[in-house]
Structure formats: structure tokens, C-alpha cells
Short mmCIF file of C-alpha atoms in Angstrom, two decimals:
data_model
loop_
_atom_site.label_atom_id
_atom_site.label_comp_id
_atom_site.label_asym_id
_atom_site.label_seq_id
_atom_site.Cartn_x
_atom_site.Cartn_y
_atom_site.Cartn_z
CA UNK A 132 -14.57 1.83 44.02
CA UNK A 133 -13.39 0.87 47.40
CA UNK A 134 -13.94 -2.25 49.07
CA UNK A 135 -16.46 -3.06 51.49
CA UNK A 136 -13.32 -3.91 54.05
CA UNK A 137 -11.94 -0.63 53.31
CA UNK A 138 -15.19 0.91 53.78
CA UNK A 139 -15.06 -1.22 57.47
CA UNK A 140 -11.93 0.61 57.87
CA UNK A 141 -12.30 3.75 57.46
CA UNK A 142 -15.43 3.66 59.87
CA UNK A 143 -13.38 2.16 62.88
CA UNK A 144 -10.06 4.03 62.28
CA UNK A 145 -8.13 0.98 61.77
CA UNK A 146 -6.61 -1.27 58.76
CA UNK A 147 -8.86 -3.55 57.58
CA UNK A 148 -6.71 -6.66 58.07
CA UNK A 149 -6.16 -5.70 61.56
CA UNK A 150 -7.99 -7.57 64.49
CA UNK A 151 -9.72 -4.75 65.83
CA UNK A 152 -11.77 -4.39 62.04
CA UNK A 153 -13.46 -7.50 61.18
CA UNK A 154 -14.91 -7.35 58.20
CA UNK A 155 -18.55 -7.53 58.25
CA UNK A 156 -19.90 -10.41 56.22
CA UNK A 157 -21.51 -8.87 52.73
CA UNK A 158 -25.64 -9.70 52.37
CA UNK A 159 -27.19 -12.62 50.91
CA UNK A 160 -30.42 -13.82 51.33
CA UNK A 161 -29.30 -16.88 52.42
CA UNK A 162 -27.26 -15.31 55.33
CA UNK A 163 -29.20 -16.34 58.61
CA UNK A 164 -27.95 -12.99 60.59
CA UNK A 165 -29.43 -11.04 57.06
CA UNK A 166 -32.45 -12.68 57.81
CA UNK A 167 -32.45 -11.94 61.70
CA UNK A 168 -35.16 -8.62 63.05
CA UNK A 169 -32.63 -5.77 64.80
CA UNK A 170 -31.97 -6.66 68.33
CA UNK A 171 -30.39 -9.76 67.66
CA UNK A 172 -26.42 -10.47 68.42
CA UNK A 173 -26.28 -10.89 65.03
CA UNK A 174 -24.30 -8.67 62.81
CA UNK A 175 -26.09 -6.34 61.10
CA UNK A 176 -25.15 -6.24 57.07
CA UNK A 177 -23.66 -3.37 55.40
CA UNK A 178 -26.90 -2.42 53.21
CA UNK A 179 -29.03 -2.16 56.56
CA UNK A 180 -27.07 -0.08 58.74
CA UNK A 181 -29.46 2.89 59.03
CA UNK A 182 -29.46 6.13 61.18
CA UNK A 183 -33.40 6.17 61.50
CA UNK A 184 -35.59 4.29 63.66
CA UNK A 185 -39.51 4.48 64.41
CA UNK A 186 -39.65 7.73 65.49
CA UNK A 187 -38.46 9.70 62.51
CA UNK A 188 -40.97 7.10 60.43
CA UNK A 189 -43.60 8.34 61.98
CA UNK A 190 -42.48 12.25 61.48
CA UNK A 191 -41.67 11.13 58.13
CA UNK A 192 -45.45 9.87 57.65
CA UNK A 193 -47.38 12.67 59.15
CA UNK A 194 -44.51 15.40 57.17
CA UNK A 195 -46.03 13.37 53.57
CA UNK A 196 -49.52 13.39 54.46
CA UNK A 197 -49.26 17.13 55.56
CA UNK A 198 -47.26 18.18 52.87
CA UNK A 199 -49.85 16.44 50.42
CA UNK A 200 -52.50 17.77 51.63
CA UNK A 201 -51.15 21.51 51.71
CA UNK A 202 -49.74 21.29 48.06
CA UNK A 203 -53.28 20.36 46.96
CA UNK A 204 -54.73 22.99 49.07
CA UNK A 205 -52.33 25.28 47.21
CA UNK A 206 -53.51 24.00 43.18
CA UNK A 207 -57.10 24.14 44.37
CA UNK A 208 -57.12 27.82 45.55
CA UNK A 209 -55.15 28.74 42.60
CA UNK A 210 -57.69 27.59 40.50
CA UNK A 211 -60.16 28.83 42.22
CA UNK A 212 -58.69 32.23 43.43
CA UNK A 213 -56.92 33.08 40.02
CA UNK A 214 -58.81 31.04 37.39
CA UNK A 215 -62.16 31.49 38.61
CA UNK A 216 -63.34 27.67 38.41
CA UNK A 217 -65.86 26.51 40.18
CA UNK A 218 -65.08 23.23 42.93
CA UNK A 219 -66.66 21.32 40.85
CA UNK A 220 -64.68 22.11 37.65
CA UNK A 221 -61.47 22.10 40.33
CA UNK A 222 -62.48 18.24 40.78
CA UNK A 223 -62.62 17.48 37.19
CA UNK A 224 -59.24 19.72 36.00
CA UNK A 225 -57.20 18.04 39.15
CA UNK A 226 -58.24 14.70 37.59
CA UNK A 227 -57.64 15.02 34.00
CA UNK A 228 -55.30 17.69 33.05
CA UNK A 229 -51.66 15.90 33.01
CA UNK A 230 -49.53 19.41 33.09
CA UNK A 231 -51.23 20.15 36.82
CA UNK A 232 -51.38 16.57 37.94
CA UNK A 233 -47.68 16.43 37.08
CA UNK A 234 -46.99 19.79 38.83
CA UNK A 235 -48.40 18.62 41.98
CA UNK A 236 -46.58 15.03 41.89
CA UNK A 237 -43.57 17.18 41.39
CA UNK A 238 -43.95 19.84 43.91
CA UNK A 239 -45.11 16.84 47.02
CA UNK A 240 -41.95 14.86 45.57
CA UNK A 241 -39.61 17.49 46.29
CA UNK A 242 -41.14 18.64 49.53
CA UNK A 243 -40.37 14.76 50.33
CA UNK A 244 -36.62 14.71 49.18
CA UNK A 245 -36.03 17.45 51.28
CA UNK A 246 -37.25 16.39 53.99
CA UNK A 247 -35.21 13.72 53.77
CA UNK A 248 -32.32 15.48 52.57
CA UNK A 249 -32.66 17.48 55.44
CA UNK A 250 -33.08 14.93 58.62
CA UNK A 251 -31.12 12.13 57.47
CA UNK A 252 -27.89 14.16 55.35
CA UNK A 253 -27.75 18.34 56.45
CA UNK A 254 -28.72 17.37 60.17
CA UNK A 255 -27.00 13.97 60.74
CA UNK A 256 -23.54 15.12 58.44
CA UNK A 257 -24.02 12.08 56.84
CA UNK A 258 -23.85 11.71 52.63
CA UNK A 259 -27.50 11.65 51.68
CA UNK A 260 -27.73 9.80 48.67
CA UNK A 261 -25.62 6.54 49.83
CA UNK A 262 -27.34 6.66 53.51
CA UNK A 263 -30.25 5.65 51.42
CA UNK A 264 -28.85 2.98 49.74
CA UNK A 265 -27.24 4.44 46.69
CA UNK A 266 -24.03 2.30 46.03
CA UNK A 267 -22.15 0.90 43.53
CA UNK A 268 -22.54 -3.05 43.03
CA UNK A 269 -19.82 -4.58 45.36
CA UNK A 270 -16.58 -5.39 43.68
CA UNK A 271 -16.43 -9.26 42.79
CA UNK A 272 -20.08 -9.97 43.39
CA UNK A 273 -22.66 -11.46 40.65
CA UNK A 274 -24.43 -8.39 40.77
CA UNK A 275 -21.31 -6.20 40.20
CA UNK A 276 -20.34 -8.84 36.98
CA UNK A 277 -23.96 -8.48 35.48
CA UNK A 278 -23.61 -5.15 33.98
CA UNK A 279 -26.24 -2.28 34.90
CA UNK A 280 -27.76 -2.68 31.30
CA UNK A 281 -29.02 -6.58 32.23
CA UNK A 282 -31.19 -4.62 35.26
CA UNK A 283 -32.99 -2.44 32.90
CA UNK A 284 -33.79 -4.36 29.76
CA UNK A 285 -35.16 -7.79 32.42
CA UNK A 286 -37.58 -4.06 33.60
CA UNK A 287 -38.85 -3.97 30.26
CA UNK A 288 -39.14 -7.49 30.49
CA UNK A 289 -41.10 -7.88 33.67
CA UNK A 290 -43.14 -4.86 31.98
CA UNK A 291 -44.22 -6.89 28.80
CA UNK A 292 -44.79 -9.92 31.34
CA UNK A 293 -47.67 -7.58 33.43
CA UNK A 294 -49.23 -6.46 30.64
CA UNK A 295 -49.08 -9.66 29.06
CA UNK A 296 -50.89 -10.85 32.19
CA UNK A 297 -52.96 -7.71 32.81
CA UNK A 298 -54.77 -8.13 29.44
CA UNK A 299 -57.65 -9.79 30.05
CA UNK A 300 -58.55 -7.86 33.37
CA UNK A 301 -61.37 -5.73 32.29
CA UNK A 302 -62.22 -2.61 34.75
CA UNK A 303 -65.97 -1.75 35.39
CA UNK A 304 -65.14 1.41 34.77
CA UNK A 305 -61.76 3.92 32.86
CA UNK A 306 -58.97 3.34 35.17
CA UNK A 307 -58.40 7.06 36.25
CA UNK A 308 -55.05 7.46 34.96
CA UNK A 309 -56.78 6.91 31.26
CA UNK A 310 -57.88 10.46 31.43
CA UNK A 311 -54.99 12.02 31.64
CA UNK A 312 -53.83 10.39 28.29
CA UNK A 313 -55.87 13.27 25.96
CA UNK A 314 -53.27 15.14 23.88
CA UNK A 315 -49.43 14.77 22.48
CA UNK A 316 -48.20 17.75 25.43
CA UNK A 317 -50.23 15.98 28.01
CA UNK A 318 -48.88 12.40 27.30
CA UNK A 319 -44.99 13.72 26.90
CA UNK A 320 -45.36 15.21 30.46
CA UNK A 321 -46.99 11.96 31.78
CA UNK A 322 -43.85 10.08 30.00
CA UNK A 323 -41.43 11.96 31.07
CA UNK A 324 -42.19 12.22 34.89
CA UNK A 325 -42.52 8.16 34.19
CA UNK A 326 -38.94 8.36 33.31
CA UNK A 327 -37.40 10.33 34.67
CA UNK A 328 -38.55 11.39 37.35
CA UNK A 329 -40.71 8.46 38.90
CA UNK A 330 -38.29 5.79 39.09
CA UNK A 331 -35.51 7.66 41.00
CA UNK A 332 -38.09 9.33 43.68
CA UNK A 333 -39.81 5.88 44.24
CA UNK A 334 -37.09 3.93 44.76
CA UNK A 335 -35.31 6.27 47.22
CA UNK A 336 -38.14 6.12 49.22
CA UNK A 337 -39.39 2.78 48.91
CA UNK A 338 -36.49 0.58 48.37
CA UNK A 339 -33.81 3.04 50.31
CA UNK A 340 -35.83 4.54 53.24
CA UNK A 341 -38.60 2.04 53.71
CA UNK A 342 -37.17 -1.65 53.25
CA UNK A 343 -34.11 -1.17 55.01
CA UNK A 344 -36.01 -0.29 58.18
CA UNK A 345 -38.81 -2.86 58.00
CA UNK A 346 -35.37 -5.46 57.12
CA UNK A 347 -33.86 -4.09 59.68
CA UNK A 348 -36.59 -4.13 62.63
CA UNK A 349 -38.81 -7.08 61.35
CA UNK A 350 -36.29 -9.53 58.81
CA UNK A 351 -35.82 -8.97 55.59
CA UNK A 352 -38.68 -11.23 53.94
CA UNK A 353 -40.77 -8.87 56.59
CA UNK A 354 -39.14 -5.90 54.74
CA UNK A 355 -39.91 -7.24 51.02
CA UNK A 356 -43.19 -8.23 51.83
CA UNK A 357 -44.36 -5.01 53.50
CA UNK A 358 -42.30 -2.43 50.72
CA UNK A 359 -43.93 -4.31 48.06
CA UNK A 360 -47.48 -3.91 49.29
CA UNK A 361 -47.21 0.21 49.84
CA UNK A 362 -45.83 0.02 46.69
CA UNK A 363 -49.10 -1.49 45.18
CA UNK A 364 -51.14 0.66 47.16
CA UNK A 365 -49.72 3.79 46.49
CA UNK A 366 -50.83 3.38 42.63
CA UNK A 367 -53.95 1.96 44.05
CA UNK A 368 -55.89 5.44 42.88
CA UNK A 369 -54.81 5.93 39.31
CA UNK A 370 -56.10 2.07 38.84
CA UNK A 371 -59.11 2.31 40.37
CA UNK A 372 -59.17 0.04 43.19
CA UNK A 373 -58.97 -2.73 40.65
CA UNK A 374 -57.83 -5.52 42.35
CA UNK A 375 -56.32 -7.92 40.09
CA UNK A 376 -54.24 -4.83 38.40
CA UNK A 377 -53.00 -3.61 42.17
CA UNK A 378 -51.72 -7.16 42.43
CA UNK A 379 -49.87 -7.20 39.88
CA UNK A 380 -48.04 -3.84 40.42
CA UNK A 381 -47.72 -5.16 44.19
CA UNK A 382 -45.94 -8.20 42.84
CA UNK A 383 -43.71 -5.55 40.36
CA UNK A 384 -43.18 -4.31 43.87
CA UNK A 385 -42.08 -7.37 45.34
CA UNK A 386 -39.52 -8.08 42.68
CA UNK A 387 -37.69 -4.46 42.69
CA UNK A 388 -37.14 -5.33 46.60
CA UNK A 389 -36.31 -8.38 46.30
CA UNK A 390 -33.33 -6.98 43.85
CA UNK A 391 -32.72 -4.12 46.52
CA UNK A 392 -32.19 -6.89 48.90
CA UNK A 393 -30.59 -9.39 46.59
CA UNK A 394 -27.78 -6.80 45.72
CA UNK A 395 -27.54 -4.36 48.60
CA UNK A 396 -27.99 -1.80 46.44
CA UNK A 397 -30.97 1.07 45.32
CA UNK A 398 -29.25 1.49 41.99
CA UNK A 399 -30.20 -2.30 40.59
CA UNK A 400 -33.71 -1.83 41.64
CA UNK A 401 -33.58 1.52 40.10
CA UNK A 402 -32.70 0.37 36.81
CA UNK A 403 -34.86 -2.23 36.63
CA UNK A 404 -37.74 0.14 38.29
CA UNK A 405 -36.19 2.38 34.92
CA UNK A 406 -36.13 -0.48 32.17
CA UNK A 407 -40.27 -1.24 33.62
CA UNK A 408 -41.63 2.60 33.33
CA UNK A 409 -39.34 2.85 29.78
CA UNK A 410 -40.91 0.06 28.08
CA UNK A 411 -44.47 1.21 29.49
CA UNK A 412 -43.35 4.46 27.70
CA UNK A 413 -42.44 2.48 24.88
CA UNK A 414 -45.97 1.31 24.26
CA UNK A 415 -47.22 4.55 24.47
CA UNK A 416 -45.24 5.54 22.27
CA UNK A 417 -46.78 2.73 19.52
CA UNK A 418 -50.31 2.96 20.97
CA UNK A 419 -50.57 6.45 19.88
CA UNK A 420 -48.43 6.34 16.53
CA UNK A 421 -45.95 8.81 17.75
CA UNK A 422 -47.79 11.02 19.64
CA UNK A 423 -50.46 10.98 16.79
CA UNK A 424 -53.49 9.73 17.76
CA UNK A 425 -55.11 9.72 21.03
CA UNK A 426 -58.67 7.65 21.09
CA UNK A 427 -58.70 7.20 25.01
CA UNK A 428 -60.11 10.13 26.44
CA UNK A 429 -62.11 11.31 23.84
#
């Protein structure tokens, strides 16, 4: 792994002990120019450097909304067109069958990475996947001597901690996500898109598209703040508006950021964001005896 003065290097075409390459200083929270909106003198730390602005957040916006709205427009008239269901049935299917809700949340995830793959890596000739935060940890830094497997298992731990603290929230009504727990194939789809699909997608977009430009443009307590609140909202719907449980998944949301920041890297929220959604797959696992038995739902 190369060094972030190396890295300095190689982007101003001259040694990194030479005067015309000062090293940028490497992130901390306590860094005051870290903690400083764009537009400052301030330098501006490694993690942060992004080729995106407003503008292409507001493309990027409209592009997920329309591309939502068009891949459910797509499920609904093949299930209409082709399987001969009625709107109504349409409603009920979209909400409780886990093989086509995890199609959709598939097909809209894609659509999304490409976009992004697209704007920010094919048209900017720029490496995708470390424009948007996917490093190594930095060489000689406590994040880069706690070893990736310390980020996942404190997931599982900050998992047993929110449903330690979830368990005496009681919903008016079956969170909607409950539905979509019926059957062994159902559940193993659900799991698996938990896995391994959910926590790389997420964090890309929260944690390595979002937070670096709030951090960037407002500061990054700005940045945590706000990436930790569309990340409670966005599961907002499959807990039914309940409150006290989009809280807590807004503070889960909170606490991968504030590792995204803390390290200057996607990959230690991502494991953590992994260790969380595996030991939530982990209970499933015992809940249901293996697959076995499946009282919610029926």
C-alpha cells in the first residue's frame, strides 16, 4: 500500500519530500481545517477531495427517484400484463412476496451504481471505487493497527445493543418488513441481499457519495449528522413510521459515519455496516430454527 505522501506525489508530479509537494495533513476529527465547510483556506483532507458538487447531487436525486419509479412501473405491468393480477392483488404481492421485492431493490440498486459508475469513473477517467471512498486503512494509523475483523464483530455488537434497546418498542401495527418473512426461500433471499448485497450498495452511497459532500460543503459534524438521518429515513417504510425504531437505525446511522469519518475510509464503515446486517441474519437464523419454522406471517 502506498503512502498517503506518495499518493501527494504522484498527483503533483513531484517527490514527496520535495518543497513543491507538501504533504497534506491526514484526517482527524480533531483537525480544525477537517472540521472547516469548503471555501475555507483551509486544506482540504485526503478522504474529502471529491469531483462532484451540487449540481450532479441534484441529477443524482432526480436519476434515483426516476429510476425508482420506472423499475416499479416495470414489476407492476408485468404483473399485471403477464400474470393477470388485479391492482389490487399487485399492491399486496409488491408488499409481501420477498423474491420480487428483492428483484426490484436489486434492479433500482444497479441502475444507481451505474449511474454513478458512469458520471463520476467512465466520464471523469477517474477509478470509481476509491473516488468514493474505497481505501485501504492508512499505513501507521489506529485504524490501520485494529484489524478489519474488530470493525465487523463491534457491527454485531452495536446490532445486539439495538435490539437490546428496541425490545420493548411495541408497533400499533406489523412493521411491514414482517411480511416478507413467510417461507425458508423467501427469508434466504431477504438474508442474503442483507449480506451481501445491502451493506456494500449503502455504504457507497451513503458514507462514500453523500457524507463526503455534506463534510465537504457544510463541516464534517454537518456531514455525520445529515448522512445519518437519510440513513434512518430511507428504512423509514419497512418500519412503519415507527418512531422510536427509525431512531435507533438513525443513530446506527450516525455511528457507521462517524467511523467513515473517523478513518477516512468506506471500507471500516462497511464492515461494521457488514458485522450489523450479519448478526441481524444471525437471529434469523435462531428465530426460525434453521429456516424451520416461520410463525410471523402466518
Amino acid at each position: 500500500m502506498t503512502t498517503f505522501e506518495e499518493d501527494r506525489s504522484n498527483e503533483t508530479g513531484a517527490p514527496a519530500d520535495s518543497p513543491s509537494a507538501e504533504p497534506l495533513p491526514s484526517f482527524a476529527l480533531s483537525d480544525p481545517s477537517a472540521l472547516a465547510p469548503s471555501g475555507s483556506s483551509s486544506t482540504v483532507p485526503e478522504d474529502l477531495r471529491i469531483s462532484w458538487s451540487w449540481p450532479h447531487f441534484v441529477v443524482f436525486i432526480l436519476f434515483s427517484a426516476g429510476s425508482l419509479l420506472i423499475v416499479q412501473f416495470g414489476f407492476i405491468t408485468y404483473l399485471t400484463s403477464y400474470r393477470r393480477l388485479s391492482i389490487k392483488d399487485v399492491e399486496r404481492v409488491l408488499t409481501t412476496q420477498a423474491p420480487l421485492v428483492v428483484a426490484m431493490q436489486i434492479v433500482w440498486f444497479a441502475l444507481i451504481l451505474l449511474f454513478l459508475y458512469m458520471t463520476l469513473g467512465v466520464l471523469r477517467d477517474a477509478p470509481f471505487w476509491r473516488s468514493l471512498g474505497w481505501r485501504g486503512f492508512a499505513a501507521g494509523s489506529p485504524a490501520g493497527r485494529s484489524y478489519g475483523w474488530r470493525y465487523f464483530f463491534s457491527g454485531c455488537g452495536l446490532a445486539i445493543f439495538v435490539a437490546a434497546a428496541g425490545y420493548g418498542i411495541h408497533p400499533k401495527e406489523k412493521l411491514p418488513i414482517q411480511e416478507l418473512f413467510k417461507d425458508r426461500n423467501g427469508t434466504l433471499l431477504l438474508m442474503s441481499l442483507a449480506v451481501l448485497v445491502a451493506p456494500l450498495v449503502e455504504e457507497t452511497l451513503f458514507r462514500g457519495y453523500l457524507y463526503p459532500l455534506f463534510a465537504r460543503k457544510l463541516g464534517v459534524p454537518a456531514g455525520i449528522l445529515i448522512t445519518g438521518f437519510l440513513f434512518g429515513l430511507m428504512h423509514g417504510a419497512q418500519l412503519g413510521w415507527t418512531k422510536e425504531l427509525v431512531a435507533l437505525l438513525t443513530l446506527v446511522g450516525l455511528i457507521f459515519t462517524y467511523v467513515r469519518a473517523r478513518t477516512g475510509t468506506v471500507l471500516a464503515s462497511y464492515l461494521l455496516h457488514l458485522g450489523y446486517n450479519s448478526m441481524i441474519a444471525f437471529s434469523v437464523i435462531l428465530a426460525t430454527r434453521g429456516f424451520q419454522q416461520f410463525p410471523v406471517g402466518k
